[in-house]
CSV table of C-alpha atoms in Angstrom, one decimal:
chain,number,residue,atom,x,y,z
A,193,MET,CA,25.9,218.8,119.1
A,194,ILE,CA,24.6,215.4,118.2
A,195,ILE,CA,24.3,214.4,121.8
A,196,ARG,CA,22.4,217.5,122.7
A,197,ARG,CA,20.0,216.9,119.7
A,198,MET,CA,19.5,213.2,120.9
A,199,GLN,CA,18.8,214.5,124.3
A,200,ARG,CA,16.2,216.8,123.0
A,201,ILE,CA,14.7,214.0,121.0
A,202,ARG,CA,14.6,211.8,124.1
A,203,GLU,CA,12.9,214.5,126.1
A,204,ALA,CA,10.3,214.9,123.4
A,205,VAL,CA,9.8,211.1,123.3
A,206,VAL,CA,9.2,211.1,127.1
A,207,LEU,CA,6.7,213.9,126.9
A,208,ILE,CA,4.9,212.1,124.2
A,209,LEU,CA,4.8,208.9,126.1
A,210,LEU,CA,3.6,210.7,129.2
A,211,THR,CA,0.8,212.4,127.3
A,212,ILE,CA,-0.3,209.1,125.7
A,213,CYS,CA,-0.2,207.3,129.2
A,214,SER,CA,-2.2,210.1,130.8
A,215,LYS,CA,-4.7,210.0,127.8
A,216,ALA,CA,-4.8,206.1,128.4
A,217,ALA,CA,-5.6,206.7,132.1
A,218,ASN,CA,-8.3,209.2,131.4
A,219,SER,CA,-11.6,207.7,131.7
A,220,LYS,CA,-13.0,209.2,128.4
A,221,ALA,CA,-10.1,207.6,126.4
A,222,HIS,CA,-10.6,204.4,128.3
A,223,TRP,CA,-14.3,204.0,127.2
A,224,TRP,CA,-13.7,204.7,123.5
A,225,ARG,CA,-11.4,203.1,121.0
A,226,PRO,CA,-10.9,205.6,118.2
A,227,GLU,CA,-8.3,203.2,116.5
A,228,THR,CA,-11.2,200.9,115.4
A,229,GLY,CA,-13.7,203.8,115.0
A,230,GLU,CA,-15.9,201.8,117.3
A,231,ALA,CA,-18.1,203.3,119.9
A,232,TRP,CA,-16.7,201.4,122.9
A,233,GLY,CA,-18.8,203.4,125.3
A,234,TYR,CA,-22.0,202.7,123.4
A,235,CYS,CA,-21.2,199.0,123.5
A,236,LEU,CA,-20.5,199.0,127.2
A,237,SER,CA,-23.9,200.6,127.7
A,238,TRP,CA,-25.6,198.2,125.3
A,239,ARG,CA,-24.0,195.2,127.1
A,240,LEU,CA,-25.0,196.6,130.6
A,241,ALA,CA,-28.5,197.2,129.4
A,242,VAL,CA,-28.8,193.6,128.1
A,243,GLU,CA,-27.5,192.2,131.4
A,244,ALA,CA,-29.9,194.4,133.5
A,245,ASN,CA,-32.8,193.1,131.2
A,246,ASN,CA,-33.5,196.5,130.0
A,247,ILE,CA,-33.1,195.7,126.4
A,248,ARG,CA,-35.1,192.6,125.3
A,249,ALA,CA,-35.9,190.6,122.3
A,250,TRP,CA,-32.9,191.7,120.3
A,251,ARG,CA,-32.1,189.6,117.3
A,252,THR,CA,-28.4,190.3,116.9
A,253,VAL,CA,-25.4,192.1,118.5
A,254,PRO,CA,-25.1,195.6,117.1
A,255,THR,CA,-22.5,195.3,114.3
A,256,GLU,CA,-20.4,198.2,115.7
A,257,CYS,CA,-20.1,196.0,118.9
A,258,LEU,CA,-18.5,193.0,117.3
A,259,ARG,CA,-15.0,194.0,118.5
A,260,HIS,CA,-16.3,194.8,122.0
A,261,VAL,CA,-18.1,191.6,122.5
A,262,GLU,CA,-15.2,189.6,121.1
A,263,THR,CA,-12.8,191.4,123.5
A,264,TYR,CA,-15.3,190.8,126.3
A,265,MET,CA,-15.7,187.1,125.7
A,266,ILE,CA,-12.2,186.1,125.1
A,267,GLY,CA,-10.2,188.8,126.7
A,268,GLY,CA,-10.6,187.6,130.2
A,269,GLN,CA,-13.5,189.9,131.5
A,270,TYR,CA,-16.3,187.3,130.8
A,271,GLU,CA,-14.4,184.7,132.8
A,272,ARG,CA,-13.9,187.3,135.6
A,273,ASP,CA,-17.6,188.1,135.6
A,274,VAL,CA,-18.6,184.5,135.8
A,275,THR,CA,-16.0,183.8,138.6
A,276,LEU,CA,-17.4,186.6,140.7
A,277,ILE,CA,-21.0,185.5,140.4
A,278,VAL,CA,-20.1,181.9,141.1
A,279,ASP,CA,-18.2,183.0,144.2
A,280,ASN,CA,-21.3,184.9,145.3
A,281,ILE,CA,-23.5,181.8,144.7
A,282,TRP,CA,-21.0,179.8,146.7
A,283,ASN,CA,-21.4,182.1,149.7
A,284,TYR,CA,-25.1,181.8,149.4
A,285,VAL,CA,-24.9,178.1,149.3
A,286,ASP,CA,-22.9,178.1,152.4
A,287,THR,CA,-25.7,179.9,154.3
A,288,ILE,CA,-28.3,177.2,153.4
A,289,THR,CA,-29.1,174.5,156.0
A,290,LEU,CA,-30.3,171.4,154.1
A,291,SER,CA,-33.0,169.2,155.4
A,292,ASN,CA,-32.6,165.4,155.2
A,293,ASP,CA,-35.7,164.8,153.1
A,294,GLY,CA,-33.8,164.9,149.7
A,295,PHE,CA,-36.1,167.7,148.3
A,296,ASP,CA,-33.6,170.5,148.4
A,297,ALA,CA,-33.2,171.4,144.7
A,298,TRP,CA,-31.2,173.6,142.5
A,299,ILE,CA,-31.7,174.4,138.8
A,300,LEU,CA,-29.0,175.0,136.2
A,301,ASP,CA,-29.6,175.9,132.7
A,302,VAL,CA,-27.3,174.1,130.1
A,303,ASP,CA,-26.2,176.2,127.2
A,304,ASP,CA,-23.8,178.9,128.2
A,305,THR,CA,-24.4,178.0,131.8
A,306,CYS,CA,-23.1,174.5,132.3
A,307,ILE,CA,-21.3,174.3,128.9
A,308,SER,CA,-20.0,177.0,126.6
A,309,ASN,CA,-21.0,177.8,122.9
A,310,LEU,CA,-18.4,180.3,122.6
A,311,PHE,CA,-16.5,178.4,119.9
A,312,TYR,CA,-19.7,178.2,117.8
A,313,TYR,CA,-20.5,181.8,118.2
A,314,ARG,CA,-17.1,182.8,117.3
A,315,GLY,CA,-18.0,181.6,113.8
A,316,LYS,CA,-21.2,183.6,114.0
A,317,ARG,CA,-19.3,186.9,114.6
A,318,TYR,CA,-20.2,186.6,118.4
A,319,GLY,CA,-23.9,187.0,117.7
A,320,CYS,CA,-23.6,189.7,115.0
A,321,GLU,CA,-25.2,187.1,112.7
A,322,PRO,CA,-28.7,186.1,113.3
A,323,PHE,CA,-29.6,182.8,114.9
A,324,ASP,CA,-29.0,179.8,112.6
A,325,PRO,CA,-31.0,176.8,113.8
A,326,LEU,CA,-29.4,174.2,111.5
A,327,GLY,CA,-25.9,175.5,112.2
A,328,PHE,CA,-26.5,175.4,116.0
A,329,LYS,CA,-28.1,171.8,115.8
A,330,ALA,CA,-25.0,170.6,114.0
A,331,TRP,CA,-22.8,172.1,116.7
A,332,ALA,CA,-25.0,170.8,119.5
A,333,LEU,CA,-24.9,167.2,117.9
A,334,SER,CA,-21.1,167.4,117.8
A,335,GLY,CA,-21.2,167.4,121.7
A,336,GLU,CA,-18.0,169.6,121.7
A,337,SER,CA,-19.2,172.3,124.1
A,338,PRO,CA,-16.6,172.7,126.7
A,339,ALA,CA,-17.6,173.1,130.4
A,340,ILE,CA,-17.7,176.6,131.9
A,341,PRO,CA,-15.0,175.8,134.6
A,342,ASP,CA,-16.5,177.9,137.4
A,343,VAL,CA,-20.1,176.5,136.7
A,344,LEU,CA,-18.7,172.9,136.8
A,345,ARG,CA,-16.9,173.8,140.2
A,346,LEU,CA,-20.3,175.0,141.5
A,347,PHE,CA,-22.2,172.0,140.2
A,348,ASN,CA,-19.8,169.6,142.0
A,349,LYS,CA,-20.2,171.6,145.2
A,350,LEU,CA,-23.9,171.5,144.9
A,351,VAL,CA,-24.1,167.7,144.3
A,352,GLU,CA,-21.5,167.1,147.1
A,353,THR,CA,-23.5,169.3,149.5
A,354,GLY,CA,-26.6,167.1,148.9
A,355,PHE,CA,-28.6,169.3,146.5
A,356,LYS,CA,-30.7,167.6,143.8
A,357,VAL,CA,-29.5,169.4,140.8
A,358,PHE,CA,-31.9,169.6,137.9
A,359,LEU,CA,-30.4,170.6,134.4
A,360,VAL,CA,-33.2,172.3,132.5
A,361,THR,CA,-32.7,173.1,128.9
A,362,GLY,CA,-34.7,174.4,125.9
A,363,ARG,CA,-32.9,171.9,123.6
A,364,ASP,CA,-35.1,169.5,121.7
A,365,GLU,CA,-35.4,166.1,123.6
A,366,GLN,CA,-35.8,164.0,120.5
A,367,THR,CA,-33.1,165.3,118.2
A,368,LEU,CA,-30.5,166.5,120.9
A,369,GLY,CA,-31.1,164.4,124.0
A,370,GLN,CA,-28.4,161.9,123.4
A,371,ALA,CA,-25.7,164.3,122.3
A,372,THR,CA,-26.5,166.6,125.3
A,373,ILE,CA,-26.2,163.6,127.8
A,374,GLU,CA,-22.9,162.7,126.2
A,375,ASN,CA,-21.5,166.3,126.2
A,376,LEU,CA,-22.2,166.8,129.7
A,377,GLU,CA,-20.6,163.5,130.6
A,378,ASN,CA,-17.5,164.2,128.5
A,379,GLN,CA,-17.2,167.5,130.3
A,380,GLY,CA,-17.4,166.0,133.8
A,381,TYR,CA,-21.1,166.7,134.8
A,382,PHE,CA,-21.8,163.6,136.9
A,383,GLY,CA,-24.4,163.1,139.6
A,384,TYR,CA,-27.2,165.4,138.6
A,385,GLN,CA,-30.7,164.3,139.6
A,386,ARG,CA,-32.4,164.9,136.1
A,387,LEU,CA,-31.6,166.3,132.7
A,388,ILE,CA,-34.8,167.8,131.4
A,389,LEU,CA,-35.0,168.7,127.8
A,390,ARG,CA,-37.9,170.1,125.8
A,391,SER,CA,-40.4,167.3,125.0
A,392,GLY,CA,-42.9,167.5,122.2
A,393,ALA,CA,-45.5,168.9,124.5
A,394,TYR,CA,-43.5,172.0,124.9
A,395,LYS,CA,-42.5,172.6,121.4
A,396,GLY,CA,-42.9,176.3,120.2
A,397,LEU,CA,-43.4,177.7,123.8
A,398,SER,CA,-41.3,180.5,125.0
A,399,ALA,CA,-38.5,179.7,127.4
A,400,ILE,CA,-40.2,181.5,130.2
A,401,THR,CA,-43.5,179.4,129.8
A,402,TYR,CA,-41.7,176.1,129.3
A,403,LYS,CA,-39.2,176.4,132.1
A,404,SER,CA,-41.9,177.8,134.5
A,405,ALA,CA,-44.0,174.7,133.8
A,406,ILE,CA,-41.1,172.4,134.5
A,407,ARG,CA,-40.3,174.2,137.7
A,408,LYS,CA,-43.9,174.2,138.8
A,409,GLN,CA,-43.9,170.4,138.3
A,410,LEU,CA,-40.8,170.0,140.5
A,411,VAL,CA,-42.3,172.2,143.2
A,412,GLY,CA,-45.4,170.0,142.8
A,413,GLU,CA,-43.2,167.0,143.4
A,414,GLY,CA,-42.2,168.5,146.7
A,415,TYR,CA,-38.8,170.1,145.7
A,416,ARG,CA,-37.8,173.4,147.2
A,417,ILE,CA,-35.8,175.3,144.6
A,418,TRP,CA,-33.1,177.1,146.5
A,419,GLY,CA,-31.2,178.5,143.5
A,420,ASN,CA,-31.6,178.9,139.8
A,421,VAL,CA,-28.7,179.9,137.5
A,422,GLY,CA,-29.0,180.8,133.9
A,423,ASP,CA,-27.4,183.0,131.2
A,424,GLN,CA,-30.9,184.2,130.0
A,425,TRP,CA,-33.4,186.2,131.9
A,426,SER,CA,-36.0,183.8,130.5
A,427,ASP,CA,-34.3,181.1,132.7
A,428,LEU,CA,-35.0,183.2,135.8
A,429,GLN,CA,-38.4,184.7,135.3
A,430,GLY,CA,-42.0,183.4,135.5
A,431,GLU,CA,-43.3,181.0,138.1
A,432,CYS,CA,-41.5,179.1,140.9
A,433,ALA,CA,-38.3,180.9,139.9
A,434,GLY,CA,-36.5,179.9,143.0
A,435,ASN,CA,-35.4,181.4,146.2
A,436,ARG,CA,-32.5,183.1,144.6
A,437,THR,CA,-31.8,183.5,140.9
A,438,PHE,CA,-28.4,184.2,139.3
A,439,LYS,CA,-27.9,185.8,135.9
A,440,LEU,CA,-24.7,184.7,134.1
A,441,PRO,CA,-23.5,187.2,131.4
A,442,ASN,CA,-24.4,186.4,127.7
A,443,PRO,CA,-24.0,189.3,125.2
A,444,MET,CA,-24.1,187.0,122.2
A,445,TYR,CA,-27.8,186.1,121.9
A,446,PHE,CA,-31.3,186.5,123.4
A,447,ILE,CA,-33.9,183.8,124.1
A,448,PRO,CA,-37.4,184.9,124.9
B,177,MET,CA,25.0,210.2,109.1
B,178,ILE,CA,23.0,212.3,111.5
B,179,ILE,CA,20.0,212.1,109.2
B,180,ARG,CA,20.2,208.3,109.2
B,181,ARG,CA,20.5,208.3,113.0
B,182,MET,CA,17.4,210.5,113.3
B,183,GLN,CA,15.6,208.3,110.8
B,184,ARG,CA,16.3,205.3,113.1
B,185,ILE,CA,15.2,207.2,116.2
B,186,ARG,CA,12.1,208.1,114.5
B,187,GLU,CA,11.4,204.5,113.5
B,188,ALA,CA,12.0,203.5,117.1
B,189,VAL,CA,9.7,206.1,118.3
B,190,VAL,CA,7.0,204.8,116.0
B,191,LEU,CA,7.5,201.2,117.1
B,192,ILE,CA,7.3,202.2,120.8
B,193,LEU,CA,4.2,204.2,120.1
B,194,LEU,CA,2.5,201.4,118.2
B,195,THR,CA,3.5,198.9,121.0
B,196,ILE,CA,1.8,201.2,123.5
B,197,CYS,CA,-1.2,201.7,121.4
B,198,SER,CA,-1.7,198.0,120.9
B,199,LYS,CA,-1.2,197.5,124.7
B,200,ALA,CA,-3.8,200.2,125.4
B,201,ALA,CA,-6.2,198.5,122.9
B,202,ASN,CA,-5.4,195.0,124.4
B,203,SER,CA,-8.2,194.0,126.6
B,204,LYS,CA,-6.3,193.0,129.6
B,205,ALA,CA,-4.6,196.4,129.7
B,206,HIS,CA,-8.0,197.9,129.2
B,207,TRP,CA,-9.6,196.3,132.2
B,208,TRP,CA,-6.8,196.8,134.5
B,209,ARG,CA,-5.3,200.1,135.8
B,210,PRO,CA,-1.9,199.3,137.2
B,211,GLU,CA,-1.1,202.9,137.7
B,212,THR,CA,-3.5,202.9,140.7
B,213,GLY,CA,-2.8,199.4,141.6
B,214,GLU,CA,-6.6,198.9,141.5
B,215,ALA,CA,-8.3,195.8,140.3
B,216,TRP,CA,-10.2,197.4,137.5
B,217,GLY,CA,-11.5,194.0,136.1
B,218,TYR,CA,-12.8,193.0,139.5
B,219,CYS,CA,-14.7,196.3,139.9
B,220,LEU,CA,-16.3,195.9,136.4
B,221,SER,CA,-17.4,192.5,137.4
B,222,TRP,CA,-18.8,193.7,140.9
B,223,ARG,CA,-20.7,196.6,139.1
B,224,LEU,CA,-22.1,194.3,136.5
B,225,ALA,CA,-23.1,191.8,139.2
B,226,VAL,CA,-24.9,194.6,141.1
B,227,GLU,CA,-26.7,195.8,137.9
B,228,ALA,CA,-27.8,192.3,137.1
B,229,ASN,CA,-29.1,191.8,140.7
B,230,ASN,CA,-26.7,189.1,141.5
B,231,ILE,CA,-25.2,190.7,144.4
B,232,ARG,CA,-27.7,192.0,146.8
B,233,ALA,CA,-28.0,193.6,150.3
B,234,TRP,CA,-24.4,195.1,149.9
B,235,ARG,CA,-23.6,197.8,152.6
B,236,THR,CA,-20.8,199.6,150.9
B,237,VAL,CA,-18.8,199.8,147.7
B,238,PRO,CA,-15.6,197.7,148.0
B,239,THR,CA,-12.9,200.1,148.9
B,240,GLU,CA,-10.8,199.1,146.1
B,241,CYS,CA,-13.5,200.2,143.6
B,242,LEU,CA,-13.6,203.8,144.8
B,243,ARG,CA,-11.7,205.1,141.8
B,244,HIS,CA,-13.7,202.8,139.5
B,245,VAL,CA,-17.0,204.0,140.7
B,246,GLU,CA,-15.9,207.6,140.6
B,247,THR,CA,-14.7,207.3,137.0
B,248,TYR,CA,-17.9,205.6,136.1
B,249,MET,CA,-20.1,208.1,137.6
B,250,ILE,CA,-18.2,211.3,136.6
B,251,GLY,CA,-16.3,210.2,133.6
B,252,GLY,CA,-19.2,210.0,131.1
B,253,GLN,CA,-20.2,206.4,131.1
B,254,TYR,CA,-22.9,206.6,133.6
B,255,GLU,CA,-24.6,209.3,131.5
B,256,ARG,CA,-24.0,207.1,128.5
B,257,ASP,CA,-25.8,204.2,130.1
B,258,VAL,CA,-28.7,206.3,131.2
B,259,THR,CA,-29.1,207.8,127.9
B,260,LEU,CA,-29.2,204.3,126.1
B,261,ILE,CA,-31.9,203.1,128.5
B,262,VAL,CA,-34.0,206.2,128.3
B,263,ASP,CA,-33.7,205.8,124.4
B,264,ASN,CA,-35.0,202.3,124.8
B,265,ILE,CA,-37.9,203.4,127.1
B,266,TRP,CA,-38.7,206.1,124.4
B,267,ASN,CA,-39.0,203.4,121.7
B,268,TYR,CA,-41.2,201.4,124.1
B,269,VAL,CA,-43.4,204.3,124.9
B,270,ASP,CA,-44.0,204.9,121.2
B,271,THR,CA,-45.3,201.4,120.8
B,272,ILE,CA,-48.1,202.0,123.4
B,273,THR,CA,-51.6,203.0,122.2
B,274,LEU,CA,-53.2,205.0,125.1
B,275,SER,CA,-56.9,204.6,125.9
B,276,ASN,CA,-58.9,207.8,126.5
B,277,ASP,CA,-60.0,206.9,130.1
B,278,GLY,CA,-57.2,208.5,131.9
B,279,PHE,CA,-55.9,205.3,133.5
B,280,ASP,CA,-52.7,204.8,131.6
B,281,ALA,CA,-50.0,205.0,134.3
B,282,TRP,CA,-46.3,205.2,134.6
B,283,ILE,CA,-44.2,204.9,137.8
B,284,LEU,CA,-40.8,206.8,138.3
B,285,ASP,CA,-38.8,206.4,141.5
B,286,VAL,CA,-37.4,209.8,142.8
B,287,ASP,CA,-33.8,209.5,144.2
B,288,ASP,CA,-31.2,208.7,141.6
B,289,THR,CA,-34.1,208.3,139.0
B,290,CYS,CA,-35.7,211.7,138.6
B,291,ILE,CA,-33.1,213.6,140.5
B,292,SER,CA,-29.5,212.8,141.3
B,293,ASN,CA,-27.7,212.5,144.6
B,294,LEU,CA,-24.3,212.2,143.1
B,295,PHE,CA,-23.0,215.4,144.7
B,296,TYR,CA,-24.0,214.0,148.1
B,297,TYR,CA,-22.4,210.7,147.5
B,298,ARG,CA,-19.3,212.3,146.1
B,299,GLY,CA,-18.8,213.3,149.7
B,300,LYS,CA,-19.3,209.8,151.0
B,301,ARG,CA,-16.7,208.3,148.7
B,302,TYR,CA,-19.3,207.3,146.1
B,303,GLY,CA,-20.7,204.8,148.5
B,304,CYS,CA,-17.5,203.4,150.1
B,305,GLU,CA,-18.8,204.9,153.2
B,306,PRO,CA,-21.8,203.3,154.9
B,307,PHE,CA,-25.3,205.0,154.6
B,308,ASP,CA,-25.6,208.1,156.9
B,309,PRO,CA,-29.2,208.7,157.6
B,310,LEU,CA,-28.8,212.1,159.2
B,311,GLY,CA,-26.3,213.3,156.5
B,312,PHE,CA,-28.7,212.2,153.8
B,313,LYS,CA,-31.7,213.8,155.5
B,314,ALA,CA,-29.8,217.2,155.6
B,315,TRP,CA,-28.9,216.8,151.9
B,316,ALA,CA,-32.5,216.0,151.0
B,317,LEU,CA,-33.9,218.9,153.0
B,318,SER,CA,-31.5,221.2,151.1
B,319,GLY,CA,-33.6,220.4,148.1
B,320,GLU,CA,-30.4,220.7,145.8
B,321,SER,CA,-30.6,217.3,144.0
B,322,PRO,CA,-30.3,218.2,140.3
B,323,ALA,CA,-32.5,216.6,137.6
B,324,ILE,CA,-31.2,213.6,135.7
B,325,PRO,CA,-31.6,215.3,132.3
B,326,ASP,CA,-32.5,212.1,130.3
B,327,VAL,CA,-35.1,211.2,132.9
B,328,LEU,CA,-36.7,214.7,132.9
B,329,ARG,CA,-36.7,214.5,129.1
B,330,LEU,CA,-38.7,211.1,129.4
B,331,PHE,CA,-40.8,212.5,132.2
B,332,ASN,CA,-41.9,215.4,129.9
B,333,LYS,CA,-42.5,213.0,127.0
B,334,LEU,CA,-44.7,210.7,129.3
B,335,VAL,CA,-46.8,213.7,130.6
B,336,GLU,CA,-47.2,215.2,127.1
B,337,THR,CA,-48.3,211.7,125.6
B,338,GLY,CA,-51.0,211.6,128.3
B,339,PHE,CA,-49.6,209.2,130.8
B,340,LYS,CA,-50.5,209.7,134.5
B,341,VAL,CA,-47.1,209.8,136.0
B,342,PHE,CA,-46.7,208.7,139.7
B,343,LEU,CA,-43.6,209.5,141.5
B,344,VAL,CA,-43.1,206.9,144.2
B,345,THR,CA,-40.5,207.3,146.8
B,346,GLY,CA,-39.2,205.8,149.9
B,347,ARG,CA,-38.5,209.3,151.5
B,348,ASP,CA,-40.4,210.0,154.6
B,349,GLU,CA,-43.5,212.0,154.0
B,350,GLN,CA,-43.6,214.0,157.2
B,351,THR,CA,-40.0,215.2,157.2
B,352,LEU,CA,-39.0,215.3,153.6
B,353,GLY,CA,-42.3,215.9,151.8
B,354,GLN,CA,-42.1,219.6,151.4
B,355,ALA,CA,-38.4,219.7,150.4
B,356,THR,CA,-39.1,216.9,147.9
B,357,ILE,CA,-41.9,218.9,146.3
B,358,GLU,CA,-39.8,222.0,146.0
B,359,ASN,CA,-36.8,220.1,144.7
B,360,LEU,CA,-38.9,218.3,141.9
B,361,GLU,CA,-40.3,221.8,141.1
B,362,ASN,CA,-36.9,223.7,141.1
B,363,GLN,CA,-35.7,220.9,138.6
B,364,GLY,CA,-38.6,221.2,136.2
B,365,TYR,CA,-40.8,218.2,137.2
B,366,PHE,CA,-44.3,219.7,136.5
B,367,GLY,CA,-47.4,217.9,135.6
B,368,TYR,CA,-47.1,214.5,137.6
B,369,GLN,CA,-50.3,212.9,138.7
B,370,ARG,CA,-49.2,212.3,142.3
B,371,LEU,CA,-46.1,212.3,144.4
B,372,ILE,CA,-46.2,209.4,146.8
B,373,LEU,CA,-44.0,209.5,149.8
B,374,ARG,CA,-43.7,207.0,152.6
B,375,SER,CA,-46.4,207.7,155.2
B,376,GLY,CA,-46.3,206.5,158.8
B,377,ALA,CA,-48.2,203.4,158.0
B,378,TYR,CA,-45.3,202.1,155.8
B,379,LYS,CA,-42.5,203.1,158.2
B,380,GLY,CA,-39.9,200.3,158.6
B,381,LEU,CA,-41.1,198.4,155.6
B,382,SER,CA,-38.8,197.2,152.9
B,383,ALA,CA,-39.0,199.1,149.6
B,384,ILE,CA,-40.2,196.1,147.9
B,385,THR,CA,-43.2,195.7,150.4
B,386,TYR,CA,-44.0,199.5,150.6
B,387,LYS,CA,-43.8,200.1,146.8
B,388,SER,CA,-45.7,196.9,146.0
B,389,ALA,CA,-48.5,198.0,148.3
B,390,ILE,CA,-48.6,201.5,146.6
B,391,ARG,CA,-48.7,200.0,143.1
B,392,LYS,CA,-51.5,197.5,144.3
B,393,GLN,CA,-53.5,200.4,145.4
B,394,LEU,CA,-53.1,202.2,142.1
B,395,VAL,CA,-53.9,199.2,140.1
B,396,GLY,CA,-57.0,198.8,142.5
B,397,GLU,CA,-58.0,202.3,141.5
B,398,GLY,CA,-58.1,201.1,137.9
B,399,TYR,CA,-54.7,202.3,136.7
B,400,ARG,CA,-52.7,200.3,134.2
B,401,ILE,CA,-49.0,200.5,134.9
B,402,TRP,CA,-47.3,200.5,131.5
B,403,GLY,CA,-43.8,201.2,132.8
B,404,ASN,CA,-41.8,201.4,136.0
B,405,VAL,CA,-38.4,203.0,136.2
B,406,GLY,CA,-35.9,203.0,139.2
B,407,ASP,CA,-32.4,202.8,140.1
B,408,GLN,CA,-33.0,200.0,142.5
B,409,TRP,CA,-34.2,196.4,141.9
B,410,SER,CA,-36.5,197.0,144.8
B,411,ASP,CA,-38.3,199.5,142.8
B,412,LEU,CA,-39.0,196.9,140.2
B,413,GLN,CA,-39.8,193.8,142.1
B,414,GLY,CA,-42.8,192.5,144.0
B,415,GLU,CA,-46.4,192.9,143.0
B,416,CYS,CA,-47.9,194.9,140.1
B,417,ALA,CA,-44.4,195.8,139.0
B,418,GLY,CA,-45.7,197.1,135.7
B,419,ASN,CA,-45.7,195.9,132.1
B,420,ARG,CA,-42.1,196.8,131.6
B,421,THR,CA,-39.6,197.5,134.2
B,422,PHE,CA,-36.4,199.5,133.6
B,423,LYS,CA,-33.3,199.5,135.9
B,424,LEU,CA,-31.2,202.6,135.9
B,425,PRO,CA,-27.7,202.1,137.0
B,426,ASN,CA,-26.6,202.9,140.6
B,427,PRO,CA,-23.3,201.4,141.9
B,428,MET,CA,-23.3,203.6,145.0
B,429,TYR,CA,-25.9,202.2,147.3
B,430,PHE,CA,-28.3,199.4,147.7
B,431,ILE,CA,-31.9,199.6,149.1
B,432,PRO,CA,-33.6,196.3,150.0
């Protein structure tokens, strides 16, 4: 009697498990996380729209997407996305025939391209809190941003291949120059041609305007910009953007 | 005795369920579907890279992503993505003050922007099979592409607001002109300013070149292009792209 009852319970358990598994495999359940009450599907759409440059000038991550962005950034998918893009850049680099004149150039952004500010943004609820200039300055001065491994790997390949690599950042030259140089060094970025920070002349300009002007100067010096990699669309738009541009993911903040 | 045993079994069941639920909520389990052996995380990365224009000139969807793209296209997330983008366009439209000169223009692509080819691509394994020009021509001639509801909703708003809406398509004018007109009509697209198909003069040109030339003509006629919506980056790049461009998702094919 007991055994039969146990048998029935076991069967019921298996049935429940199968139902749950099939629910989990079902796409609708997959996109939605009812256990947090969060609109997972909405946040997937929001993040895709950000990466495809459809949503612009957003100030903060939608609060309901906190868990989504956290999971994305630290759960493995962000790294996976970066790896796939870097692998594609790698393939593109392999198609380029360099001249011997020393003017084959490549541009990399710094924040959340070469080095990661994830630890900082963790404390800012992954971008659910508005930008905090003083907080970010303190973080940048600490020089503790770790390298993004795949980008460091790409950087080393570019340098070894013979590209002149320019690191172009919107960071303020006067206050953050030294800390940025040291941070890049302590993370293994050696052999770049120039680190270009925002000098007084470009203060207050949008990233598109400032970075366009820098790139225009480089082209004026005779450089051919083969590639340009950044985590913001404002790194990749405007004049002299480069022969190919590559957008790394960043769902935590927007720079115009 | 029996009751205590049942109690314990119940507790065990609850524990198992909680474990499964937490596994399902865990990001790694979320991105990976072991039951199909498919690299879900890789396909998410691939699709994001396509939408951010990092991967270009791809011929077919990676075979291992068939199930992923299918689930994306018919499981609800594609519609969700389109809705969010159209809602954003809507907000943008509401910020525009139209002049009364009749030259406020908007550009919409046709295939997989105004009308959907999902039914056709279902038969082509959602883009895992290479482009089949004859097959697609037969499909287009049938005039059975349904409207994408959110885009039709946007189209009607644009027309009602007073925009001159130009539908610009790479479809061949001579062979597909009549079928396209009829298809748009049977799906409720009334009141557009002009449907511009590819005439003989543009045969063999890339979409970027052809569509740039068309937009340049319109701007030459005096039109101000406020917005430009397409499912391909080649709809949105090149000259006179428009004041704002919006990329609708399409993980099934790439047009250069």
